[in-house]
Coordinates of C-alpha atoms in Angstrom, one line a residue:
M1 CA 0.0 0.0 0.0
I2 CA 1.4 3.4 -1.0
R3 CA 0.9 6.2 1.4
F4 CA 1.2 9.9 0.7
V5 CA 1.8 12.7 3.2
I6 CA 0.1 15.8 2.0
V7 CA 1.1 19.2 3.4
I8 CA -1.4 21.8 2.2
L9 CA -0.5 25.4 2.6
L10 CA -4.0 27.0 3.1
P11 CA -3.0 30.7 2.5
L12 CA -1.6 29.6 -0.9
I13 CA -4.5 27.6 -2.2
V14 CA -7.3 29.9 -2.7
A15 CA -8.9 30.2 -6.2
F16 CA -5.6 29.6 -8.1
G17 CA -5.3 25.8 -8.0
A18 CA -2.1 24.0 -7.1
E19 CA 1.0 22.5 -8.5
A20 CA 2.2 19.3 -6.9
M21 CA 5.9 19.1 -6.2
V22 CA 7.0 15.5 -5.5
M23 CA 10.0 14.7 -3.3
A24 CA 11.1 11.1 -2.9
G25 CA 10.8 9.6 0.5
T26 CA 11.6 6.2 2.1
Q27 CA 9.6 3.0 1.8
G28 CA 7.4 4.3 -1.0
D29 CA 6.4 7.5 0.8
V30 CA 5.9 10.6 -1.2
R31 CA 5.6 14.1 0.3
V32 CA 3.5 16.4 -1.7
T33 CA 3.2 20.1 -1.1
A34 CA 0.5 22.2 -2.7
V35 CA 1.8 25.4 -4.1
K36 CA -0.2 28.3 -5.5
K37 CA 0.3 29.2 -9.2
K38 CA 1.4 32.7 -9.8
P39 CA -1.4 35.0 -11.0
T40 CA -1.3 35.8 -14.7
S41 CA -2.1 39.5 -13.9
P42 CA -0.5 41.5 -11.2
T43 CA -3.9 43.1 -10.4
K44 CA -5.6 39.8 -9.9
V45 CA -6.2 38.9 -6.2
A46 CA -7.2 35.7 -4.5
T47 CA -10.8 35.3 -3.5
G48 CA -12.5 32.8 -1.3
T49 CA -13.1 32.0 2.4
E50 CA -10.4 30.5 4.6
R51 CA -11.7 28.3 7.4
K52 CA -9.6 28.3 10.5
G53 CA -8.1 24.8 11.2
T54 CA -9.0 23.4 7.8
S55 CA -7.3 22.9 4.5
E56 CA -8.1 21.5 1.1
V57 CA -7.2 18.4 -0.8
T58 CA -7.0 19.5 -4.4
V59 CA -8.0 17.5 -7.5
E60 CA -4.3 17.6 -8.5
V61 CA -3.3 15.9 -5.3
L62 CA -6.0 13.2 -5.7
T63 CA -4.8 12.6 -9.2
L64 CA -1.2 12.2 -8.0
V65 CA -2.1 9.8 -5.2
I66 CA -4.1 7.5 -7.5
Q67 CA -1.5 7.6 -10.2
K68 CA 1.3 6.6 -7.9
Y69 CA -0.8 3.8 -6.5
L70 CA -1.5 2.4 -9.9
E71 CA 2.1 2.8 -11.1
K72 CA 3.1 0.6 -8.2
E73 CA 0.3 -2.0 -8.7
W74 CA 1.0 -2.3 -12.5
K75 CA 4.8 -1.8 -12.3
Q76 CA 5.8 -4.8 -14.5
K77 CA 2.7 -4.8 -16.7
V78 CA 2.4 -1.3 -18.3
A79 CA 4.8 1.5 -19.4
T80 CA 2.7 4.5 -18.3
V81 CA -0.4 5.3 -16.4
S82 CA -2.6 8.4 -16.9
V83 CA -5.3 9.5 -14.5
T84 CA -8.0 12.1 -15.0
V85 CA -10.2 12.8 -12.0
L86 CA -13.8 13.4 -12.9
E87 CA -15.3 13.6 -9.4
P88 CA -14.9 15.5 -7.2
A89 CA -14.6 18.4 -9.6
E90 CA -13.4 20.8 -6.8
S91 CA -11.1 20.6 -3.8
V92 CA -12.3 18.8 -0.7
V93 CA -12.1 20.6 2.6
I94 CA -10.5 18.6 5.4
S95 CA -9.7 19.4 9.0
G96 CA -6.1 20.2 10.0
D97 CA -3.1 21.5 8.1
S98 CA -1.7 18.1 6.9
A99 CA -3.0 14.6 6.3
D100 CA -1.9 11.1 5.2
L101 CA -3.6 10.0 2.0
H102 CA -3.7 6.6 0.5
V103 CA -5.9 4.6 -1.9
I104 CA -7.9 1.8 -0.2
P105 CA -7.4 -1.3 -2.4
G106 CA -10.6 -2.8 -3.8
P107 CA -11.7 -6.5 -3.3
T108 CA -10.8 -7.3 -7.0
E109 CA -8.1 -6.0 -9.3
E110 CA -9.6 -3.6 -11.9
G111 CA -8.0 -2.5 -15.1
P112 CA -8.0 0.8 -17.1
G113 CA -11.2 2.7 -17.9
R114 CA -13.6 4.6 -15.7
R115 CA -13.2 3.6 -12.1
M116 CA -14.2 4.4 -8.6
F117 CA -11.4 4.9 -6.0
R118 CA -11.7 5.3 -2.2
V119 CA -9.0 7.6 -0.9
A120 CA -8.5 7.6 2.9
V121 CA -7.5 10.9 4.4
T122 CA -6.1 10.5 7.9
N123 CA -5.2 13.4 10.2
G124 CA -4.3 12.1 13.6
K125 CA -7.3 10.3 15.0
S126 CA -9.6 11.9 12.4
Q127 CA -10.3 9.9 9.2
K128 CA -12.3 10.7 6.1
T129 CA -12.9 8.8 2.9
I130 CA -13.1 10.6 -0.4
Q131 CA -15.0 8.8 -3.2
V132 CA -13.1 9.6 -6.5
V133 CA -14.3 8.8 -10.0
A134 CA -11.5 8.8 -12.6
D135 CA -10.7 7.8 -16.1
V136 CA -7.5 5.6 -16.2
T137 CA -5.4 5.1 -19.3
A138 CA -2.6 2.5 -19.5
M139 CA 0.0 2.4 -22.3
I140 CA 2.5 -0.3 -23.1
D141 CA 5.6 -0.6 -25.4
A142 CA 4.4 -3.4 -27.7
I143 CA 6.8 -5.2 -29.9
I144 CA 6.0 -5.3 -33.7
P145 CA 7.8 -6.7 -36.7
S146 CA 9.6 -4.0 -38.7
R147 CA 9.2 -6.1 -41.9
F148 CA 7.3 -9.1 -43.2
L149 CA 8.4 -12.3 -41.5
K150 CA 7.9 -15.7 -43.2
A151 CA 6.8 -18.7 -41.1
N152 CA 9.8 -20.3 -39.4
E153 CA 12.0 -17.3 -40.1
P154 CA 14.4 -16.5 -37.3
I155 CA 13.8 -13.2 -35.6
D156 CA 16.8 -10.9 -35.1
V157 CA 17.1 -7.5 -33.4
E158 CA 16.7 -5.7 -36.7
D159 CA 13.4 -7.4 -37.4
I160 CA 11.5 -5.8 -34.6
K161 CA 10.7 -2.5 -33.0
T162 CA 8.5 -1.1 -30.3
V163 CA 5.4 1.1 -30.5
R164 CA 3.6 2.9 -27.6
M165 CA -0.1 1.7 -27.6
R166 CA -3.1 1.8 -25.3
V167 CA -4.4 -1.3 -23.7
H168 CA -7.8 -2.0 -22.1
Q169 CA -6.6 -4.7 -19.8
V170 CA -3.6 -4.8 -17.5
N171 CA -3.1 -8.5 -18.2
H172 CA -2.8 -7.9 -22.0
P173 CA -1.6 -10.6 -24.4
F174 CA 1.0 -8.5 -26.2
M175 CA 4.8 -9.1 -26.1
T176 CA 6.8 -6.2 -24.5
N177 CA 10.2 -7.9 -23.6
E178 CA 12.5 -7.9 -26.6
S179 CA 14.7 -10.6 -25.0
E180 CA 11.8 -13.0 -25.2
V181 CA 11.4 -12.4 -28.9
I182 CA 14.9 -12.1 -30.3
G183 CA 16.3 -15.5 -31.3
M184 CA 12.8 -17.0 -31.7
S185 CA 11.1 -17.8 -35.0
A186 CA 7.8 -16.8 -36.6
A187 CA 5.1 -19.4 -35.9
R188 CA 3.2 -18.1 -38.9
P189 CA 3.6 -15.3 -41.5
L190 CA 3.8 -12.0 -39.7
P191 CA 3.0 -8.8 -41.4
P192 CA 4.8 -5.6 -40.2
D193 CA 3.4 -3.3 -37.5
V194 CA 1.1 -6.0 -36.0
P195 CA 1.7 -6.3 -32.2
L196 CA 3.2 -9.7 -31.3
R197 CA 1.6 -12.2 -29.1
A198 CA 3.1 -15.3 -27.5
A199 CA 1.3 -17.5 -29.9
F200 CA 2.9 -15.7 -32.9
I201 CA 6.4 -16.9 -32.1
R202 CA 8.1 -20.2 -31.2
P203 CA 11.6 -21.6 -30.7
P204 CA 13.6 -21.8 -34.0
L205 CA 14.4 -25.1 -35.8
A206 CA 17.6 -26.6 -34.5
V207 CA 17.8 -29.1 -37.3
Q208 CA 16.1 -29.2 -40.7
K209 CA 15.2 -32.2 -42.9
G210 CA 18.2 -33.4 -44.8
D211 CA 20.8 -32.0 -42.3
R212 CA 23.9 -34.0 -41.4
V213 CA 23.8 -34.4 -37.6
L214 CA 25.9 -36.0 -34.9
I215 CA 24.0 -38.9 -33.3
E216 CA 24.8 -39.7 -29.6
V217 CA 23.7 -43.2 -28.8
Q218 CA 23.5 -43.9 -25.0
R219 CA 23.1 -47.4 -23.6
G220 CA 23.6 -47.6 -19.8
G221 CA 27.0 -46.0 -19.1
L222 CA 28.2 -46.5 -22.7
S223 CA 28.1 -43.6 -25.2
I224 CA 28.7 -44.0 -29.0
R225 CA 28.8 -41.2 -31.5
T226 CA 28.1 -41.5 -35.2
Y227 CA 26.7 -39.4 -38.0
G228 CA 23.3 -39.5 -39.7
I229 CA 20.9 -37.6 -41.9
T230 CA 17.6 -36.1 -40.6
K231 CA 14.3 -37.3 -42.1
S232 CA 12.4 -34.3 -40.7
S233 CA 12.9 -30.9 -39.1
G234 CA 12.8 -30.3 -35.4
R235 CA 13.3 -28.0 -32.5
V236 CA 15.2 -28.6 -29.2
G237 CA 13.2 -31.2 -27.2
Q238 CA 11.3 -32.6 -30.2
T239 CA 11.6 -36.2 -31.4
I240 CA 12.6 -36.8 -35.1
T241 CA 13.8 -39.6 -37.3
V242 CA 17.4 -39.9 -38.4
A243 CA 19.1 -42.4 -40.7
N244 CA 22.6 -43.7 -39.7
L245 CA 25.1 -42.9 -42.4
D246 CA 27.0 -46.2 -42.0
S247 CA 24.1 -48.7 -41.7
G248 CA 21.2 -46.8 -43.2
R249 CA 19.2 -47.8 -40.2
E250 CA 16.5 -45.3 -39.1
L251 CA 16.4 -44.3 -35.5
T252 CA 14.1 -42.2 -33.4
A253 CA 16.2 -39.4 -31.7
K254 CA 15.6 -36.3 -29.6
V255 CA 16.9 -33.0 -30.8
V256 CA 19.3 -31.6 -28.1
G257 CA 20.9 -28.8 -30.0
P258 CA 21.9 -27.5 -33.4
S259 CA 23.1 -30.5 -35.5
L260 CA 23.0 -32.7 -32.5
V261 CA 20.5 -35.5 -31.6
Q262 CA 20.4 -38.2 -28.9
V263 CA 19.3 -41.8 -29.0
E264 CA 18.7 -43.8 -25.9
F265 CA 18.3 -47.6 -25.6

């Protein structure tokens, strides 16, 4: 749970809004101070009524509290989070000069879109809950092919790029980690600029039909090596048929690496 200590300077927050200045704290704490924007005209004066012993939680502060909460919750899933508070439309008056604010987690994890948040405002023994309605937008850096890729074609670093795109679910199906894509092969023809999903890629072929391979024959503690020709293509871990070059005998072997298969008796 992220907590935020809000120090609100009442004389500086009347009619002109606030700018939130964030200073890093320890253990996830963020201290936010509300600062009045400078008037655009030297003749413009602040208006409003100041209540003794009270201060205001601005819309900007509520936005920051919710955004930091979501950034922590979705840290490894999305690239950026944007929050637009719809309700309350104005600052909320609270007692005291400072308060501890944090988002109360809901019973289930929700994704982007229009959401309701409950923000707890604690000032000593006094506690208040602010109901906040906000639009939440989440963006990811999706991986897309930079050119057309044929089925079974190996994917290199030059073959892909990233594009910032909006997602409607936090647990989206798109690939965002380049290291999980580079070195794989296309599971099907892949047109450029289409976000990659896990089902679109697979491990590359380690051997292809007609390749000359080294056959390791294992029987108990005895190991024999010979050469053969593959009768089919295969990936590491798959079983294929190979023909012994000396005897012509066909054997069922497991692919253990490029140009290397293993037979066990």
